[in-house]
Structure formats: C-alpha cells, structure tokens
mmCIF file of C-alpha atoms in Angstrom:
data_model
loop_
_atom_site.group_PDB
_atom_site.id
_atom_site.type_symbol
_atom_site.label_atom_id
_atom_site.label_comp_id
_atom_site.label_asym_id
_atom_site.label_seq_id
_atom_site.Cartn_x
_atom_site.Cartn_y
_atom_site.Cartn_z
ATOM 1 C CA MET H 710 305.103 138.540 57.694
ATOM 2 C CA ARG H 711 308.477 137.046 58.657
ATOM 3 C CA ASP H 712 307.444 133.666 57.212
ATOM 4 C CA ALA H 713 306.732 135.158 53.764
ATOM 5 C CA PRO H 714 309.702 135.300 51.390
ATOM 6 C CA LEU H 715 311.011 138.859 51.167
ATOM 7 C CA GLU H 716 311.265 138.895 47.356
ATOM 8 C CA GLY H 717 307.493 138.308 47.069
ATOM 9 C CA LEU H 718 306.542 141.171 49.348
ATOM 10 C CA PRO H 719 305.367 144.506 47.960
ATOM 11 C CA ASP H 720 307.629 147.460 48.624
ATOM 12 C CA GLU H 721 305.244 148.999 51.147
ATOM 13 C CA GLU H 722 305.257 145.819 53.278
ATOM 14 C CA LEU H 723 309.028 145.644 53.053
ATOM 15 C CA MET H 724 309.333 149.211 54.287
ATOM 16 C CA LEU H 725 307.027 148.450 57.159
ATOM 17 C CA ALA H 726 309.071 145.340 57.954
ATOM 18 C CA TYR H 727 312.219 147.469 57.904
ATOM 19 C CA ALA H 728 310.552 150.020 60.179
ATOM 20 C CA ALA H 729 309.847 147.170 62.581
ATOM 21 C CA GLY H 730 313.561 146.196 62.618
ATOM 22 C CA ASP H 731 313.973 143.766 59.715
ATOM 23 C CA ALA H 732 317.264 144.868 58.090
ATOM 24 C CA ALA H 733 316.930 142.232 55.340
ATOM 25 C CA ALA H 734 313.722 144.100 54.186
ATOM 26 C CA PHE H 735 315.786 147.273 53.721
ATOM 27 C CA ALA H 736 318.384 145.432 51.744
ATOM 28 C CA ARG H 737 315.641 144.080 49.456
ATOM 29 C CA LEU H 738 314.226 147.584 48.903
ATOM 30 C CA TYR H 739 317.699 148.908 48.162
ATOM 31 C CA ASP H 740 318.349 146.114 45.658
ATOM 32 C CA ARG H 741 315.013 146.861 43.948
ATOM 33 C CA HIS H 742 315.297 150.638 43.648
ATOM 34 C CA ALA H 743 318.878 151.871 44.044
ATOM 35 C CA ARG H 744 319.926 151.641 40.375
ATOM 36 C CA ALA H 745 316.818 153.336 39.035
ATOM 37 C CA VAL H 746 317.024 156.138 41.655
ATOM 38 C CA TYR H 747 320.727 156.580 40.768
ATOM 39 C CA ARG H 748 319.882 156.923 37.067
ATOM 40 C CA PHE H 749 317.182 159.453 37.922
ATOM 41 C CA LEU H 750 319.724 161.507 39.932
ATOM 42 C CA LEU H 751 322.544 161.077 37.360
ATOM 43 C CA ARG H 752 320.396 162.213 34.444
ATOM 44 C CA SER H 753 319.109 165.111 36.486
ATOM 45 C CA LEU H 754 322.587 166.170 37.706
ATOM 46 C CA ARG H 755 324.838 164.991 34.880
ATOM 47 C CA HIS H 756 327.571 164.269 37.432
ATOM 48 C CA PRO H 757 328.295 160.734 38.694
ATOM 49 C CA GLN H 758 329.832 161.689 42.007
ATOM 50 C CA LEU H 759 327.077 164.089 42.902
ATOM 51 C CA ALA H 760 324.452 161.495 41.869
ATOM 52 C CA ASP H 761 326.145 158.931 44.091
ATOM 53 C CA ASP H 762 326.269 161.442 47.037
ATOM 54 C CA LEU H 763 322.579 162.268 46.631
ATOM 55 C CA LEU H 764 321.710 158.584 46.322
ATOM 56 C CA GLN H 765 323.379 157.979 49.699
ATOM 57 C CA GLU H 766 321.582 161.012 51.157
ATOM 58 C CA THR H 767 318.262 159.647 49.814
ATOM 59 C CA TRP H 768 318.696 156.265 51.383
ATOM 60 C CA MET H 769 319.884 157.855 54.638
ATOM 61 C CA ALA H 770 316.648 159.838 54.708
ATOM 62 C CA VAL H 771 314.768 156.561 54.151
ATOM 63 C CA ILE H 772 316.579 155.147 57.214
ATOM 64 C CA ARG H 773 315.947 158.277 59.298
ATOM 65 C CA ASN H 774 312.259 158.393 58.359
ATOM 66 C CA ALA H 775 311.518 154.637 58.572
ATOM 67 C CA ALA H 776 309.796 154.885 62.042
ATOM 68 C CA GLY H 777 307.285 157.404 60.663
ATOM 69 C CA TYR H 778 306.651 155.698 57.287
ATOM 70 C CA ALA H 779 302.979 155.162 56.521
ATOM 71 C CA PRO H 780 302.026 153.688 53.129
ATOM 72 C CA ARG H 781 299.764 156.537 51.976
ATOM 73 C CA ALA H 782 301.084 156.098 48.429
ATOM 74 C CA ARG H 783 303.333 153.568 46.690
ATOM 75 C CA PHE H 784 306.757 153.270 48.220
ATOM 76 C CA ALA H 785 308.363 154.350 44.894
ATOM 77 C CA THR H 786 306.457 157.592 45.026
ATOM 78 C CA TRP H 787 307.679 158.265 48.550
ATOM 79 C CA LEU H 788 311.249 157.289 47.611
ATOM 80 C CA TYR H 789 311.363 159.440 44.499
ATOM 81 C CA GLY H 790 309.887 162.301 46.493
ATOM 82 C CA ILE H 791 312.793 162.081 48.879
ATOM 83 C CA ALA H 792 315.284 161.898 45.913
ATOM 84 C CA ARG H 793 313.582 164.871 44.245
ATOM 85 C CA THR H 794 313.819 166.866 47.515
ATOM 86 C CA LYS H 795 317.603 166.022 47.751
ATOM 87 C CA LEU H 796 317.981 167.333 44.066
ATOM 88 C CA ILE H 797 316.094 170.535 44.866
ATOM 89 C CA ASP H 798 318.189 171.090 48.003
ATOM 90 C CA HIS H 799 321.362 170.516 45.946
ATOM 91 C CA TRP H 800 320.235 172.956 43.269
ATOM 92 C CA ARG H 801 319.460 175.551 45.815
ATOM 93 C CA ARG H 802 323.007 175.253 47.225
ATOM 94 C CA ALA H 803 324.733 175.288 43.861
ATOM 95 C CA ASP H 804 324.224 174.755 40.167
ATOM 96 C CA PRO H 805 326.916 172.493 38.861
ATOM 97 C CA ALA H 806 326.649 171.799 35.115
ATOM 98 C CA ALA H 807 328.838 168.815 34.215
ATOM 99 C CA SER H 808 329.549 168.030 30.578
ATOM 100 C CA LEU H 809 329.176 164.596 29.047
ATOM 101 C CA ASP H 810 332.779 165.031 27.971
ATOM 102 C CA GLU H 811 333.948 165.653 31.510
ATOM 103 C CA PRO H 812 336.261 162.832 32.759
ATOM 104 C CA VAL H 813 334.699 160.242 35.078
ATOM 105 C CA ALA H 814 336.419 160.176 38.452
ATOM 106 C CA ASP H 815 337.134 156.414 38.427
ATOM 107 C CA ASP H 816 338.280 156.388 34.815
ATOM 108 C CA PRO H 817 340.005 159.712 33.892
ATOM 109 C CA GLY H 818 340.473 158.583 30.279
ATOM 110 C CA ALA H 819 336.742 158.111 29.752
ATOM 111 C CA SER H 820 333.695 160.369 29.847
ATOM 112 C CA LEU H 821 330.147 159.756 30.990
ATOM 113 C CA VAL H 822 329.234 158.811 27.411
ATOM 114 C CA ASP H 823 331.839 156.057 27.507
ATOM 115 C CA HIS H 824 330.084 154.642 30.596
ATOM 116 C CA ILE H 825 326.711 154.365 28.960
ATOM 117 C CA ALA H 826 327.845 152.780 25.798
ATOM 118 C CA ALA H 827 326.862 149.326 24.754
ATOM 119 C CA ASP H 828 328.387 146.156 26.289
ATOM 120 C CA ALA H 829 332.068 145.552 25.445
ATOM 121 C CA ALA H 830 331.090 142.233 23.835
ATOM 122 C CA PHE H 831 329.877 144.086 20.726
ATOM 123 C CA GLN H 832 332.105 144.806 17.837
ATOM 124 C CA PRO H 833 333.892 148.237 17.711
ATOM 125 C CA GLU H 834 331.668 149.528 14.994
ATOM 126 C CA VAL H 835 328.506 148.627 17.000
ATOM 127 C CA GLN H 836 330.110 150.140 20.109
ATOM 128 C CA ALA H 837 330.780 153.417 18.353
ATOM 129 C CA LEU H 838 327.222 153.570 16.961
ATOM 130 C CA SER H 839 325.744 152.721 20.355
ATOM 131 C CA ARG H 840 327.898 155.315 22.090
ATOM 132 C CA ALA H 841 326.830 157.944 19.609
ATOM 133 C CA GLN H 842 323.158 156.913 19.891
ATOM 134 C CA ALA H 843 323.306 156.912 23.704
ATOM 135 C CA ARG H 844 324.970 160.291 23.643
ATOM 136 C CA ALA H 845 322.313 161.637 21.351
ATOM 137 C CA PHE H 846 319.575 160.320 23.673
ATOM 138 C CA VAL H 847 321.263 161.711 26.772
ATOM 139 C CA ASP H 848 321.775 165.038 25.027
ATOM 140 C CA ALA H 849 318.062 165.028 24.007
ATOM 141 C CA VAL H 850 317.015 164.293 27.636
ATOM 142 C CA GLU H 851 319.287 167.036 28.872
ATOM 143 C CA ALA H 852 317.966 169.499 26.341
ATOM 144 C CA LEU H 853 314.376 169.062 27.579
ATOM 145 C CA PRO H 854 313.018 171.977 29.653
ATOM 146 C CA PRO H 855 313.521 171.112 33.339
ATOM 147 C CA VAL H 856 309.808 170.387 34.114
ATOM 148 C CA GLN H 857 309.580 168.095 31.102
ATOM 149 C CA ARG H 858 312.862 166.312 31.940
ATOM 150 C CA GLU H 859 311.680 165.824 35.550
ATOM 151 C CA ALA H 860 308.350 164.312 34.501
ATOM 152 C CA PHE H 861 310.086 162.042 31.943
ATOM 153 C CA LEU H 862 312.680 160.824 34.423
ATOM 154 C CA LEU H 863 310.162 160.191 37.176
ATOM 155 C CA HIS H 864 308.026 158.267 34.726
ATOM 156 C CA ALA H 865 310.828 156.421 32.869
ATOM 157 C CA GLU H 866 313.223 155.757 35.680
ATOM 158 C CA GLY H 867 310.885 155.791 38.697
ATOM 159 C CA GLY H 868 307.962 154.031 37.098
ATOM 160 C CA LEU H 869 305.670 156.650 38.629
ATOM 161 C CA THR H 870 302.215 157.081 37.206
ATOM 162 C CA LEU H 871 300.795 160.402 36.059
ATOM 163 C CA ASP H 872 298.851 160.885 39.280
ATOM 164 C CA GLU H 873 301.898 160.005 41.398
ATOM 165 C CA ILE H 874 304.030 162.534 39.488
ATOM 166 C CA ALA H 875 301.223 165.104 39.831
ATOM 167 C CA ASN H 876 301.113 164.588 43.575
ATOM 168 C CA LEU H 877 304.865 164.654 43.935
ATOM 169 C CA THR H 878 305.408 167.803 41.813
ATOM 170 C CA GLN H 879 302.200 169.440 43.089
ATOM 171 C CA VAL H 880 300.666 170.105 39.606
ATOM 172 C CA GLY H 881 297.605 168.737 37.955
ATOM 173 C CA ALA H 882 297.596 165.358 36.245
ATOM 174 C CA GLU H 883 296.755 167.041 32.979
ATOM 175 C CA THR H 884 299.868 169.282 33.353
ATOM 176 C CA VAL H 885 302.014 166.172 33.922
ATOM 177 C CA LYS H 886 300.374 164.510 30.930
ATOM 178 C CA SER H 887 301.188 167.531 28.759
ATOM 179 C CA ARG H 888 304.795 167.670 30.011
ATOM 180 C CA LEU H 889 305.310 163.977 29.266
ATOM 181 C CA ARG H 890 303.696 164.304 25.834
ATOM 182 C CA TYR H 891 305.956 167.255 24.941
ATOM 183 C CA ALA H 892 308.959 165.493 26.277
ATOM 184 C CA MET H 893 308.282 162.289 24.323
ATOM 185 C CA SER H 894 307.610 164.321 21.226
ATOM 186 C CA LYS H 895 310.950 166.125 21.572
ATOM 187 C CA LEU H 896 312.825 162.915 22.246
ATOM 188 C CA ARG H 897 311.259 161.147 19.281
ATOM 189 C CA ALA H 898 312.174 164.112 17.015
ATOM 190 C CA ALA H 899 315.739 164.169 18.386
ATOM 191 C CA MET H 900 316.137 160.478 17.802
ATOM 192 C CA GLU H 901 314.561 160.371 14.356
ATOM 193 C CA ASP H 902 317.906 159.920 12.612
ATOM 194 C CA TRP H 903 318.608 156.837 14.702
ATOM 195 C CA ARG H 904 315.647 154.822 13.542
#
C-alpha cells in the first residue's frame, strides 16, 4: 500500500493506512473532506467559529477512533456521522442562533453573507446580485425544517447516498427520499425569482 500514490487511494484505504501509522494518509483525507464537512457544520450552525470548533472536534474524534476504524460503510458516511454527533452534542448543550447579519469574527465590518458572495474579480453589480442570491439560498436552506435541512446538507455537502443518510439518521430510505424531495421542492420555490 505504501508504494501506491496516496491521491489514488480510496478514502477507506487511506483511513486504514492512517490507523497503521501513515500520517500522510490522514493529511490526504483531511484535504479531501475538511471543506465540505465545514460547510455542513456552518450551514447547520450558522456560526463560523462554532463550525470551526466542531470541525476540529470531528477530526480529533477521527484521530482518537482511528485504531478501531473498520470500513463497514464509506469513509464519508463514518466521517459525517461523527460530525452529526458533534452537532447533536452541541445542540444539547446550547441552542445558539446566529444571524446572517452577525459580524464575522475575523472581519467585523462584514457578515456571513459577505463571505459567501461571488469572487471579488466580478463587477460590483454582479457581486451585489450574487450576494443577494447567495443570501436567498442560505435563507432558504435555513428555513427548511431541521430534518429536511439535515438530509439536504448530508446529501449536498457530504455526498452521502439515500441509504447512507438513512443509516446515519436511523430512518427509512423512503423517509430520507421524501425529506430530500420536500427540501428540494422548497428550495426551488424559494429560488424561483433568481432564475
């Protein structure tokens, strides 16, 4: 396994390599998944610092549980299961509801919406339109009922299949399918004006 290039290895093999002591395999997994897990956490929490904290807790749990890792499902399913558990634990401790207009810690003059706007290379009119559209989408995602939002984010951000989400959330695949269908319908309706 050490002779194979790390970038070509599936996640499950990378995790097994990390569990066997290959730190570069962990770095590869982190590079592949950290951003998407962060977005899942951020869109679930609506607070960048909390999302960052839970991201770190998630990866620390991966490190702590590496020795016992067994690829019974896709690595992503296992990883998002850890992230989801961290979210649930956080919500049990407290229920912070951050606003999209709340200042971002690193940039007090900007809000979360400012940080998801289009690239600065665009013209100001395009930036304003993109910012408004991004805000409308984030608002629409946040307005989803929690179970629909969770299913949507696990599917969209985590790339989890219906069966993987069903196993992770302990509901039937048909329930997950319905939740995703309702979520997508609501998001399409909310974004109708932006087409």
